[in-house]
Each structure stands twice: as C-alpha cells, then as structure tokens.
mmCIF file of C-alpha atoms and ligand atoms in Angstrom:
data_model
loop_
_atom_site.group_PDB
_atom_site.id
_atom_site.type_symbol
_atom_site.label_atom_id
_atom_site.label_comp_id
_atom_site.label_asym_id
_atom_site.label_seq_id
_atom_site.Cartn_x
_atom_site.Cartn_y
_atom_site.Cartn_z
ATOM 1 C CA MET Z 324 -112.836 -45.829 96.613
ATOM 2 C CA PHE Z 325 -111.081 -48.757 98.226
ATOM 3 C CA ALA Z 326 -110.686 -49.181 101.954
ATOM 4 C CA MET Z 327 -109.616 -51.794 104.462
ATOM 5 C CA LEU Z 328 -112.910 -52.535 106.176
ATOM 6 C CA CYS Z 329 -113.547 -54.099 109.574
ATOM 7 C CA ARG Z 330 -116.803 -56.006 109.006
ATOM 8 C CA ARG Z 331 -116.737 -58.171 112.131
ATOM 9 C CA TYR Z 332 -114.495 -58.500 115.142
ATOM 10 C CA GLY Z 333 -111.802 -61.130 115.233
ATOM 11 C CA ALA Z 334 -111.564 -61.344 111.441
ATOM 12 C CA PRO Z 335 -108.993 -59.811 109.097
ATOM 13 C CA LEU Z 336 -109.781 -56.434 107.572
ATOM 14 C CA GLU Z 337 -111.224 -56.756 104.065
ATOM 15 C CA TRP Z 338 -110.021 -54.845 101.001
ATOM 16 C CA SER Z 339 -113.360 -53.452 99.889
ATOM 17 C CA GLU Z 340 -114.769 -51.081 97.316
ATOM 18 C CA VAL Z 341 -117.082 -48.661 99.104
ATOM 19 C CA PRO Z 342 -118.867 -45.441 98.015
ATOM 20 C CA ASP Z 343 -116.726 -42.306 98.086
ATOM 21 C CA PRO Z 344 -117.489 -40.343 101.276
ATOM 22 C CA ARG Z 345 -119.243 -36.985 100.846
ATOM 23 C CA PRO Z 346 -118.428 -34.113 103.200
ATOM 24 C CA GLU Z 347 -121.132 -32.738 105.480
ATOM 25 C CA PRO Z 348 -121.176 -28.932 106.073
ATOM 26 C CA HIS Z 349 -118.284 -28.890 108.582
ATOM 27 C CA GLN Z 350 -116.305 -31.690 106.963
ATOM 28 C CA ILE Z 351 -113.380 -31.714 104.602
ATOM 29 C CA LEU Z 352 -112.845 -34.442 102.023
ATOM 30 C CA ILE Z 353 -109.285 -35.751 102.183
ATOM 31 C CA ARG Z 354 -107.195 -37.815 99.824
ATOM 32 C CA VAL Z 355 -105.277 -40.018 102.257
ATOM 33 C CA LEU Z 356 -101.503 -39.853 101.821
ATOM 34 C CA ALA Z 357 -100.542 -41.891 104.900
ATOM 35 C CA CYS Z 358 -102.275 -43.386 107.907
ATOM 36 C CA GLY Z 359 -100.544 -44.646 111.013
ATOM 37 C CA VAL Z 360 -101.359 -47.990 112.622
ATOM 38 C CA CYS Z 361 -102.068 -47.721 116.329
ATOM 39 C CA ARG Z 362 -102.434 -50.341 119.024
ATOM 40 C CA THR Z 363 -106.002 -49.107 119.466
ATOM 41 C CA ASP Z 364 -106.674 -50.470 115.960
ATOM 42 C CA LEU Z 365 -105.738 -53.920 117.282
ATOM 43 C CA HIS Z 366 -108.174 -53.484 120.159
ATOM 44 C CA LEU Z 367 -110.807 -52.423 117.623
ATOM 45 C CA VAL Z 368 -110.412 -55.473 115.380
ATOM 46 C CA ASP Z 369 -110.309 -57.712 118.456
ATOM 47 C CA GLY Z 370 -113.699 -56.338 119.584
ATOM 48 C CA GLU Z 371 -112.291 -54.679 122.690
ATOM 49 C CA LEU Z 372 -113.879 -51.279 121.895
ATOM 50 C CA PRO Z 373 -117.484 -52.274 122.380
ATOM 51 C CA ASP Z 374 -119.272 -49.225 120.994
ATOM 52 C CA ALA Z 375 -117.457 -49.032 117.652
ATOM 53 C CA LYS Z 376 -119.712 -48.965 114.616
ATOM 54 C CA LEU Z 377 -119.628 -51.904 112.250
ATOM 55 C CA PRO Z 378 -118.590 -52.069 109.556
ATOM 56 C CA VAL Z 379 -115.938 -49.436 110.183
ATOM 57 C CA ILE Z 380 -112.833 -48.191 108.429
ATOM 58 C CA PRO Z 381 -110.099 -48.009 111.113
ATOM 59 C CA GLY Z 382 -107.335 -45.433 111.240
ATOM 60 C CA HIS Z 383 -106.959 -42.316 113.377
ATOM 61 C CA GLU Z 384 -103.523 -41.049 112.352
ATOM 62 C CA THR Z 385 -104.483 -39.790 108.917
ATOM 63 C CA VAL Z 386 -102.392 -37.386 106.871
ATOM 64 C CA GLY Z 387 -103.960 -36.209 103.644
ATOM 65 C CA THR Z 388 -104.681 -33.433 101.189
ATOM 66 C CA VAL Z 389 -107.930 -31.497 101.244
ATOM 67 C CA ILE Z 390 -109.712 -32.123 97.931
ATOM 68 C CA GLY Z 391 -113.246 -31.048 98.831
ATOM 69 C CA LYS Z 392 -115.200 -29.356 101.580
ATOM 70 C CA GLY Z 393 -118.631 -28.711 103.015
ATOM 71 C CA GLU Z 394 -120.195 -25.254 102.809
ATOM 72 C CA ALA Z 395 -119.361 -24.331 106.441
ATOM 73 C CA VAL Z 396 -115.640 -25.118 106.181
ATOM 74 C CA ASP Z 397 -113.452 -22.054 106.689
ATOM 75 C CA ARG Z 398 -110.220 -23.250 108.322
ATOM 76 C CA PHE Z 399 -108.742 -25.166 105.408
ATOM 77 C CA ARG Z 400 -108.413 -24.669 101.692
ATOM 78 C CA LEU Z 401 -108.223 -27.123 98.846
ATOM 79 C CA GLY Z 402 -104.675 -28.465 98.653
ATOM 80 C CA ASP Z 403 -103.866 -28.007 102.329
ATOM 81 C CA ARG Z 404 -102.146 -30.917 104.064
ATOM 82 C CA VAL Z 405 -103.996 -31.880 107.228
ATOM 83 C CA GLY Z 406 -103.873 -34.426 110.021
ATOM 84 C CA VAL Z 407 -106.897 -36.213 111.465
ATOM 85 C CA PRO Z 408 -106.546 -37.540 115.020
ATOM 86 C CA TRP Z 409 -108.637 -39.848 117.238
ATOM 87 C CA LEU Z 410 -110.889 -37.124 118.652
ATOM 88 C CA GLY Z 411 -113.394 -36.678 115.829
ATOM 89 C CA TRP Z 412 -116.284 -34.787 117.376
ATOM 90 C CA THR Z 413 -117.460 -33.520 120.772
ATOM 91 C CA CYS Z 414 -120.783 -32.033 121.911
ATOM 92 C CA GLY Z 415 -119.373 -28.775 123.276
ATOM 93 C CA ALA Z 416 -122.119 -28.644 125.903
ATOM 94 C CA CYS Z 417 -121.585 -31.377 128.500
ATOM 95 C CA ALA Z 418 -119.890 -30.841 131.856
ATOM 96 C CA PHE Z 419 -116.619 -32.196 130.458
ATOM 97 C CA CYS Z 420 -116.629 -30.146 127.259
ATOM 98 C CA THR Z 421 -117.353 -26.956 129.185
ATOM 99 C CA SER Z 422 -114.535 -27.528 131.685
ATOM 100 C CA GLY Z 423 -111.611 -28.027 129.313
ATOM 101 C CA ARG Z 424 -111.949 -31.802 129.293
ATOM 102 C CA GLU Z 425 -113.429 -32.508 125.899
ATOM 103 C CA ASN Z 426 -111.361 -35.726 125.839
ATOM 104 C CA LEU Z 427 -113.963 -37.065 128.294
ATOM 105 C CA CYS Z 428 -117.042 -35.727 126.437
ATOM 106 C CA ASP Z 429 -120.123 -37.816 127.218
ATOM 107 C CA SER Z 430 -120.954 -38.170 123.541
ATOM 108 C CA ALA Z 431 -117.533 -37.893 121.885
ATOM 109 C CA ARG Z 432 -117.093 -39.599 118.545
ATOM 110 C CA PHE Z 433 -113.738 -41.071 117.647
ATOM 111 C CA THR Z 434 -112.099 -41.425 114.265
ATOM 112 C CA GLY Z 435 -111.741 -44.972 112.991
ATOM 113 C CA CYS Z 436 -114.229 -46.133 115.640
ATOM 114 C CA HIS Z 437 -117.496 -44.153 115.404
ATOM 115 C CA ILE Z 438 -116.433 -42.281 112.252
ATOM 116 C CA ASP Z 439 -114.741 -43.993 109.312
ATOM 117 C CA GLY Z 440 -110.993 -43.439 109.448
ATOM 118 C CA GLY Z 441 -107.910 -43.371 107.303
ATOM 119 C CA TYR Z 442 -107.379 -46.985 106.218
ATOM 120 C CA ALA Z 443 -108.792 -45.812 102.896
ATOM 121 C CA GLN Z 444 -108.053 -43.834 99.766
ATOM 122 C CA LEU Z 445 -110.434 -41.049 100.840
ATOM 123 C CA ALA Z 446 -111.813 -39.858 104.157
ATOM 124 C CA VAL Z 447 -114.005 -37.106 105.533
ATOM 125 C CA ALA Z 448 -113.350 -35.356 108.831
ATOM 126 C CA ASP Z 449 -114.821 -32.433 110.764
ATOM 127 C CA GLU Z 450 -112.387 -29.597 110.080
ATOM 128 C CA ARG Z 451 -112.750 -28.322 113.659
ATOM 129 C CA TYR Z 452 -110.878 -31.437 114.839
ATOM 130 C CA CYS Z 453 -108.186 -31.452 112.118
ATOM 131 C CA PHE Z 454 -104.759 -29.857 112.230
ATOM 132 C CA PRO Z 455 -102.270 -28.471 109.735
ATOM 133 C CA ILE Z 456 -99.135 -30.604 109.341
ATOM 134 C CA ALA Z 457 -95.741 -28.923 109.584
ATOM 135 C CA GLY Z 458 -93.693 -28.902 106.411
ATOM 136 C CA GLU Z 459 -90.713 -30.494 108.161
ATOM 137 C CA TYR Z 460 -92.460 -33.852 108.163
ATOM 138 C CA SER Z 461 -93.082 -36.211 105.281
ATOM 139 C CA ASP Z 462 -96.563 -37.706 105.074
ATOM 140 C CA ALA Z 463 -95.441 -40.995 106.611
ATOM 141 C CA ALA Z 464 -93.284 -39.334 109.276
ATOM 142 C CA ALA Z 465 -96.158 -37.080 110.367
ATOM 143 C CA ALA Z 466 -98.761 -39.823 110.739
ATOM 144 C CA PRO Z 467 -97.536 -41.281 114.078
ATOM 145 C CA LEU Z 468 -97.527 -37.812 115.619
ATOM 146 C CA LEU Z 469 -101.324 -37.811 115.458
ATOM 147 C CA CYS Z 470 -101.960 -40.479 118.081
ATOM 148 C CA ALA Z 471 -98.733 -42.044 119.317
ATOM 149 C CA GLY Z 472 -97.356 -38.534 119.630
ATOM 150 C CA LEU Z 473 -100.429 -36.783 121.011
ATOM 151 C CA ILE Z 474 -101.409 -39.461 123.509
ATOM 152 C CA GLY Z 475 -97.786 -40.007 124.467
ATOM 153 C CA TYR Z 476 -97.408 -36.288 125.077
ATOM 154 C CA ARG Z 477 -100.553 -36.129 127.214
ATOM 155 C CA THR Z 478 -99.328 -39.154 129.157
ATOM 156 C CA LEU Z 479 -95.994 -37.482 129.865
ATOM 157 C CA ARG Z 480 -97.667 -34.227 130.923
ATOM 158 C CA LEU Z 481 -99.977 -36.041 133.350
ATOM 159 C CA ALA Z 482 -96.973 -37.827 134.857
ATOM 160 C CA GLY Z 483 -95.644 -34.526 136.187
ATOM 161 C CA ASN Z 484 -92.171 -33.062 135.969
ATOM 162 C CA GLY Z 485 -90.136 -35.830 137.565
ATOM 163 C CA ARG Z 486 -86.648 -36.302 136.193
ATOM 164 C CA ARG Z 487 -86.426 -40.098 136.068
ATOM 165 C CA VAL Z 488 -89.170 -41.399 133.821
ATOM 166 C CA GLY Z 489 -89.832 -45.085 133.234
ATOM 167 C CA ILE Z 490 -91.539 -46.153 130.009
ATOM 168 C CA TYR Z 491 -93.137 -49.604 129.844
ATOM 169 C CA GLY Z 492 -93.627 -50.850 126.297
ATOM 170 C CA PHE Z 493 -91.325 -49.254 123.755
ATOM 171 C CA GLY Z 494 -93.433 -48.875 120.627
ATOM 172 C CA ALA Z 495 -94.713 -45.942 118.619
ATOM 173 C CA ALA Z 496 -95.805 -43.728 121.517
ATOM 174 C CA ALA Z 497 -92.733 -44.460 123.609
ATOM 175 C CA HIS Z 498 -90.243 -43.690 120.858
ATOM 176 C CA ILE Z 499 -91.784 -40.232 120.453
ATOM 177 C CA VAL Z 500 -92.325 -39.404 124.118
ATOM 178 C CA ALA Z 501 -88.775 -40.505 124.941
ATOM 179 C CA GLN Z 502 -87.420 -37.862 122.570
ATOM 180 C CA VAL Z 503 -89.612 -35.205 124.182
ATOM 181 C CA ALA Z 504 -88.598 -36.250 127.697
ATOM 182 C CA VAL Z 505 -84.885 -36.254 126.826
ATOM 183 C CA SER Z 506 -85.222 -32.799 125.261
ATOM 184 C CA GLU Z 507 -86.619 -31.611 128.604
ATOM 185 C CA GLY Z 508 -83.501 -32.844 130.385
ATOM 186 C CA ARG Z 509 -85.098 -35.952 131.838
ATOM 187 C CA GLU Z 510 -83.700 -39.469 132.062
ATOM 188 C CA VAL Z 511 -85.662 -42.235 130.342
ATOM 189 C CA TYR Z 512 -85.637 -45.822 131.597
ATOM 190 C CA ALA Z 513 -87.189 -48.189 129.031
ATOM 191 C CA PHE Z 514 -88.835 -51.500 129.855
ATOM 192 C CA THR Z 515 -89.598 -54.021 127.102
ATOM 193 C CA ARG Z 516 -90.843 -57.577 126.843
ATOM 194 C CA PRO Z 517 -88.273 -59.816 128.552
ATOM 195 C CA GLY Z 518 -85.466 -60.634 126.143
ATOM 196 C CA ASP Z 519 -86.489 -58.159 123.441
ATOM 197 C CA SER Z 520 -82.972 -56.928 122.815
ATOM 198 C CA SER Z 521 -83.868 -55.156 119.564
ATOM 199 C CA ALA Z 522 -86.533 -53.039 121.320
ATOM 200 C CA GLN Z 523 -84.007 -52.291 124.070
ATOM 201 C CA ALA Z 524 -81.417 -51.207 121.514
ATOM 202 C CA PHE Z 525 -84.064 -49.052 119.816
ATOM 203 C CA ALA Z 526 -84.911 -47.422 123.159
ATOM 204 C CA ARG Z 527 -81.261 -46.589 123.772
ATOM 205 C CA ALA Z 528 -81.039 -45.123 120.267
ATOM 206 C CA MET Z 529 -84.025 -42.898 121.150
ATOM 207 C CA GLY Z 530 -82.132 -41.545 124.157
ATOM 208 C CA ALA Z 531 -82.961 -43.947 126.996
ATOM 209 C CA VAL Z 532 -80.167 -44.053 129.580
ATOM 210 C CA TRP Z 533 -81.161 -47.603 130.501
ATOM 211 C CA ALA Z 534 -83.192 -50.302 128.793
ATOM 212 C CA GLY Z 535 -84.138 -53.679 130.187
ATOM 213 C CA SER Z 536 -86.902 -56.189 130.659
ATOM 214 C CA SER Z 537 -90.217 -55.327 132.310
ATOM 215 C CA THR Z 538 -89.357 -57.923 134.953
ATOM 216 C CA ASP Z 539 -86.105 -56.117 135.837
ATOM 217 C CA ALA Z 540 -85.763 -53.470 138.516
ATOM 218 C CA PRO Z 541 -84.332 -50.243 137.083
ATOM 219 C CA PRO Z 542 -80.948 -49.088 138.432
ATOM 220 C CA VAL Z 543 -82.594 -46.057 140.070
ATOM 221 C CA THR Z 544 -85.939 -45.297 141.683
ATOM 222 C CA LEU Z 545 -88.283 -43.672 139.168
ATOM 223 C CA ASP Z 546 -90.086 -40.375 139.688
ATOM 224 C CA ALA Z 547 -92.816 -41.359 137.244
ATOM 225 C CA ALA Z 548 -93.747 -44.227 134.970
ATOM 226 C CA LEU Z 549 -95.697 -44.343 131.707
ATOM 227 C CA ILE Z 550 -97.289 -47.640 130.698
ATOM 228 C CA PHE Z 551 -98.007 -48.096 126.984
ATOM 229 C CA ALA Z 552 -98.048 -51.911 126.859
ATOM 230 C CA PRO Z 553 -101.565 -53.331 127.431
ATOM 231 C CA ALA Z 554 -100.513 -55.679 130.223
ATOM 232 C CA GLY Z 555 -102.115 -55.218 133.655
ATOM 233 C CA PRO Z 556 -99.236 -56.830 135.610
ATOM 234 C CA LEU Z 557 -97.091 -53.845 134.591
ATOM 235 C CA VAL Z 558 -99.114 -51.625 136.940
ATOM 236 C CA PRO Z 559 -97.843 -53.100 140.231
ATOM 237 C CA ALA Z 560 -94.394 -53.483 138.629
ATOM 238 C CA ALA Z 561 -94.331 -49.785 137.790
ATOM 239 C CA LEU Z 562 -95.609 -48.766 141.219
ATOM 240 C CA ARG Z 563 -92.875 -50.887 142.778
ATOM 241 C CA ALA Z 564 -90.251 -49.078 140.690
ATOM 242 C CA THR Z 565 -91.618 -45.606 141.472
ATOM 243 C CA ASP Z 566 -90.574 -43.388 144.349
ATOM 244 C CA LYS Z 567 -92.768 -41.847 147.048
ATOM 245 C CA GLY Z 568 -95.075 -39.219 145.596
ATOM 246 C CA GLY Z 569 -94.506 -40.499 142.066
ATOM 247 C CA THR Z 570 -97.126 -41.000 139.380
ATOM 248 C CA VAL Z 571 -97.851 -44.022 137.218
ATOM 249 C CA VAL Z 572 -99.875 -43.245 134.094
ATOM 250 C CA CYS Z 573 -101.560 -45.868 131.914
ATOM 251 C CA GLY Z 574 -101.593 -44.534 128.360
ATOM 252 C CA GLY Z 575 -103.552 -47.214 126.519
ATOM 253 C CA ILE Z 576 -107.262 -47.582 125.844
ATOM 254 C CA HIS Z 577 -107.351 -51.231 126.869
ATOM 255 C CA MET Z 578 -105.340 -53.347 129.280
ATOM 256 C CA THR Z 579 -105.563 -56.850 130.675
ATOM 257 C CA ASP Z 580 -106.722 -57.110 134.272
ATOM 258 C CA ILE Z 581 -104.479 -55.610 136.908
ATOM 259 C CA PRO Z 582 -103.536 -58.231 139.503
ATOM 260 C CA SER Z 583 -104.185 -57.410 143.141
ATOM 261 C CA PHE Z 584 -101.221 -55.874 144.910
ATOM 262 C CA PRO Z 585 -100.331 -54.787 148.434
ATOM 263 C CA TYR Z 586 -101.429 -51.316 149.464
ATOM 264 C CA ALA Z 587 -97.826 -50.578 150.351
ATOM 265 C CA LEU Z 588 -97.121 -50.139 146.625
ATOM 266 C CA LEU Z 589 -99.569 -47.220 146.469
ATOM 267 C CA TRP Z 590 -98.955 -45.840 149.951
ATOM 268 C CA GLU Z 591 -96.719 -42.802 150.388
ATOM 269 C CA GLU Z 592 -98.716 -40.714 147.961
ATOM 270 C CA ARG Z 593 -97.970 -42.618 144.809
ATOM 271 C CA MET Z 594 -100.608 -41.890 142.183
ATOM 272 C CA LEU Z 595 -102.055 -44.204 139.589
ATOM 273 C CA ARG Z 596 -104.135 -42.836 136.739
ATOM 274 C CA SER Z 597 -105.052 -43.358 133.116
ATOM 275 C CA VAL Z 598 -105.065 -41.119 130.085
ATOM 276 C CA ALA Z 599 -108.140 -41.105 127.892
ATOM 277 C CA ASN Z 600 -108.142 -39.643 124.401
ATOM 278 C CA LEU Z 601 -106.881 -36.135 123.709
ATOM 279 C CA THR Z 602 -108.077 -32.568 123.641
ATOM 280 C CA ARG Z 603 -107.545 -30.231 120.737
ATOM 281 C CA ALA Z 604 -105.366 -28.160 123.063
ATOM 282 C CA ASP Z 605 -103.082 -31.200 123.455
ATOM 283 C CA ALA Z 606 -102.875 -31.484 119.699
ATOM 284 C CA ARG Z 607 -102.051 -27.820 119.142
ATOM 285 C CA ALA Z 608 -99.386 -27.902 121.857
ATOM 286 C CA PHE Z 609 -97.733 -31.123 120.740
ATOM 287 C CA LEU Z 610 -97.828 -30.442 116.992
ATOM 288 C CA ALA Z 611 -96.156 -27.073 117.657
ATOM 289 C CA LEU Z 612 -93.572 -28.668 119.943
ATOM 290 C CA ALA Z 613 -92.632 -31.684 117.801
ATOM 291 C CA PRO Z 614 -90.609 -29.886 115.106
ATOM 292 C CA THR Z 615 -88.714 -27.894 117.747
ATOM 293 C CA VAL Z 616 -87.445 -30.953 119.680
ATOM 294 C CA PRO Z 617 -87.159 -32.078 116.888
ATOM 295 C CA VAL Z 618 -89.120 -35.318 117.192
ATOM 296 C CA LYS Z 619 -88.036 -37.742 114.493
ATOM 297 C CA THR Z 620 -90.434 -40.609 113.927
ATOM 298 C CA HIS Z 621 -89.262 -44.036 112.841
ATOM 299 C CA THR Z 622 -91.742 -45.625 110.498
ATOM 300 C CA VAL Z 623 -92.208 -48.890 108.650
ATOM 301 C CA GLU Z 624 -94.343 -48.366 105.546
ATOM 302 C CA TYR Z 625 -96.906 -50.785 104.143
ATOM 303 C CA PRO Z 626 -99.292 -50.533 101.201
ATOM 304 C CA LEU Z 627 -102.855 -49.889 102.365
ATOM 305 C CA ALA Z 628 -103.917 -53.352 101.214
ATOM 306 C CA ALA Z 629 -101.291 -54.868 103.548
ATOM 307 C CA ALA Z 630 -102.921 -53.411 106.666
ATOM 308 C CA ASN Z 631 -103.417 -56.883 108.125
ATOM 309 C CA ASP Z 632 -99.671 -57.518 107.856
ATOM 310 C CA ALA Z 633 -98.980 -54.244 109.652
ATOM 311 C CA LEU Z 634 -101.416 -55.150 112.433
ATOM 312 C CA ALA Z 635 -99.848 -58.611 112.764
ATOM 313 C CA ASP Z 636 -96.351 -57.136 112.985
ATOM 314 C CA LEU Z 637 -97.552 -54.704 115.656
ATOM 315 C CA ARG Z 638 -99.243 -57.478 117.607
ATOM 316 C CA GLU Z 639 -96.138 -59.671 117.523
ATOM 317 C CA GLY Z 640 -93.765 -56.856 118.458
ATOM 318 C CA ARG Z 641 -91.869 -57.110 115.171
ATOM 319 C CA LEU Z 642 -91.800 -53.332 114.616
ATOM 320 C CA SER Z 643 -89.326 -50.678 115.698
ATOM 321 C CA GLY Z 644 -91.282 -47.439 115.784
ATOM 322 C CA ALA Z 645 -94.584 -47.014 113.993
ATOM 323 C CA ALA Z 646 -96.308 -48.787 111.111
ATOM 324 C CA VAL Z 647 -97.768 -46.485 108.461
ATOM 325 C CA LEU Z 648 -100.113 -47.388 105.589
ATOM 326 C CA ILE Z 649 -99.566 -45.699 102.238
ATOM 327 C CA PRO Z 650 -102.643 -45.868 99.963
ATOM 328 C CA GLU Z 651 -100.769 -44.976 96.792
ATOM 329 C CA ARG Z 652 -98.277 -47.791 97.180
ATOM 330 C CA GLU Z 653 -98.854 -50.993 95.205
ATOM 331 C CA LEU Z 654 -98.725 -54.355 96.901
HETATM 332 ZN ZN1 ZN E 501 -104.175 -44.407 118.593
HETATM 333 ZN ZN1 ZN E 502 -119.305 -33.022 125.490
#
C-alpha cells in the first residue's frame, strides 16, 4: 500500500510504498476512506511528541471499511464502516484504567503516534477502540468528529455548565464544540488570531454571538474558556476574561510556554486545567450526541498524497473547519 510516512521530524511526510498491514487477533484491517488532519499531527511532524515511533504513519481521525479481521474480533463485520480515534490501546490494569480514566493510562498507545494511523490506503486498529460511524455522515464529514469532536466535547464537559463560553482558536475542534454549546443554550464567544476576519466570520456562522481577536476583551465576563490554539499567552488572557469560579481548559496536546501572571488572575476560585486524550466513554457519548445536535462538520478535502499541503494550510491558518485526506482521490 501507499502511505504518507513521517521518517524524521521537521521534514515533509514522504509518499511511500510500505507493506500492507496485517491484523493481529484483536485488530481489524480497514480500507481508509477518509482521515482527518489534526493539529496534533503538526506537533508530531515537528518532533513535539517525543515518544512517537519513527517512522510512523500519522492520522488519528480515520474513517474506513472493515476488509479483514483477526481471529478474536467480534464487534465488527466485514463491510462495516468504522472510525479510529487517537486512543489506540490501554493496559486495563493501571490505577488510571481501573478508575475510569483510561485517557491517562500509564502505558496507553495512541493512533498515528505509537501505532500507524490513517494517512494511508490501509490501516489496522484494535476493534475495542473503534466505533461505528452514523449513517448521517459522509466519510469526510465523519472524520473530524473522531478527534476534533471528541476532544472538543471532553474539553467542553470539563469546563462545566457555565452559560458564557469563550473559545480561543477557532479551528476544527472549536467549530464542532461551538455547535454543541449553542445546542445546549449557551453563548459562545470566539477569539481568533488578531485580524483574522475570515475565522471570525466562520465562528459567527457556527453560532458564536461574538467573535474578535484574542487580544480583545469580550463584551461580557466569561463563565468558562476553552483554549484550542497552542499559544501559552492565551492562558492568562483567558483567565483575565473569566469570572470568579470559572474554569479555563487547555484542549491541546502541546502549547508554547505560559508567561508568568499575577496570582490575582487565578484567585477567586478560578480553575485552570488541561484535557488529555479521550476515553471510550467520551467517544460513545459524543458520537451518539453529534447526529442529534446535529453537528455539521465543515471540511476541506485533499488527496492523501497532498497531506503536506493540508498540514501547511493548517499551520498557516488558511483553513475554515477541518482538513480531511481522501486516499482514493487523485492528485
Ligand atoms: Zn487530534
Ligand atoms: Zn492503563
């Protein structure tokens, strides 16, 4: 098969012919129909995820058809359409796994990082960490649900039930979580890179009641803030915009250093926390919720071989919504 391979950090992915993967007993073999491009993939190729295997096939928002399976597979049948998220394997035995926090498993393995992912024509995945994909969604439309959606959803849940929710960085995760928040009767305040009027217009189209620059103060005091942009200075900015008792949640896997800030920004019971990975319970809950909102994803499709273009567009903020790679599409 062909795949876009990360052979070394800081270099473009390489279109490479590699052996077809073979499923182990609990794995399904998937023909990839679509794979979303996530900001974590940028951190991977930049060498900011230090324990990734190399070479590695990135991609942890895979939608595909089951075309083969190991002897222990019993949840899926040949022909089923499945989604493969970031959480690829957990031990089931550590203190985190046994307390409902498998997202923090001591020896978790992540798709497109420790396990080859979906920037490929074929992939294998442990069926116990895969999910059926609702028929309402096309292959490309479903792909961003699998990380942007799941992590965004977990980020929103951990932010509590406050009505006025700020979102810093209006990309793939934000455009999904904004729809969920609005459906829950909340108000969304969107913060983008200064001067990014197209991202601000996109945020308003996704239901934000206000959109402005990350350097602006919102017109109201926020009850909670979600930070999806990987910029540490947004943390004190978000705390400053958030009311007493409010929560600021960092949703990304990597962020630049957070500048020092006065304790007064945290005082009065403001909370600052991060979100790491996802649990399968998050995935079941969000994938059941999405079609009822209904969450509509906005995607920009690229052929698989153009993955470097998709990553560059994501890095430069040239995308509205989510980039999705389509293996069957010609360059
Ligand atoms: Zn991701
Ligand atoms: Zn564990």
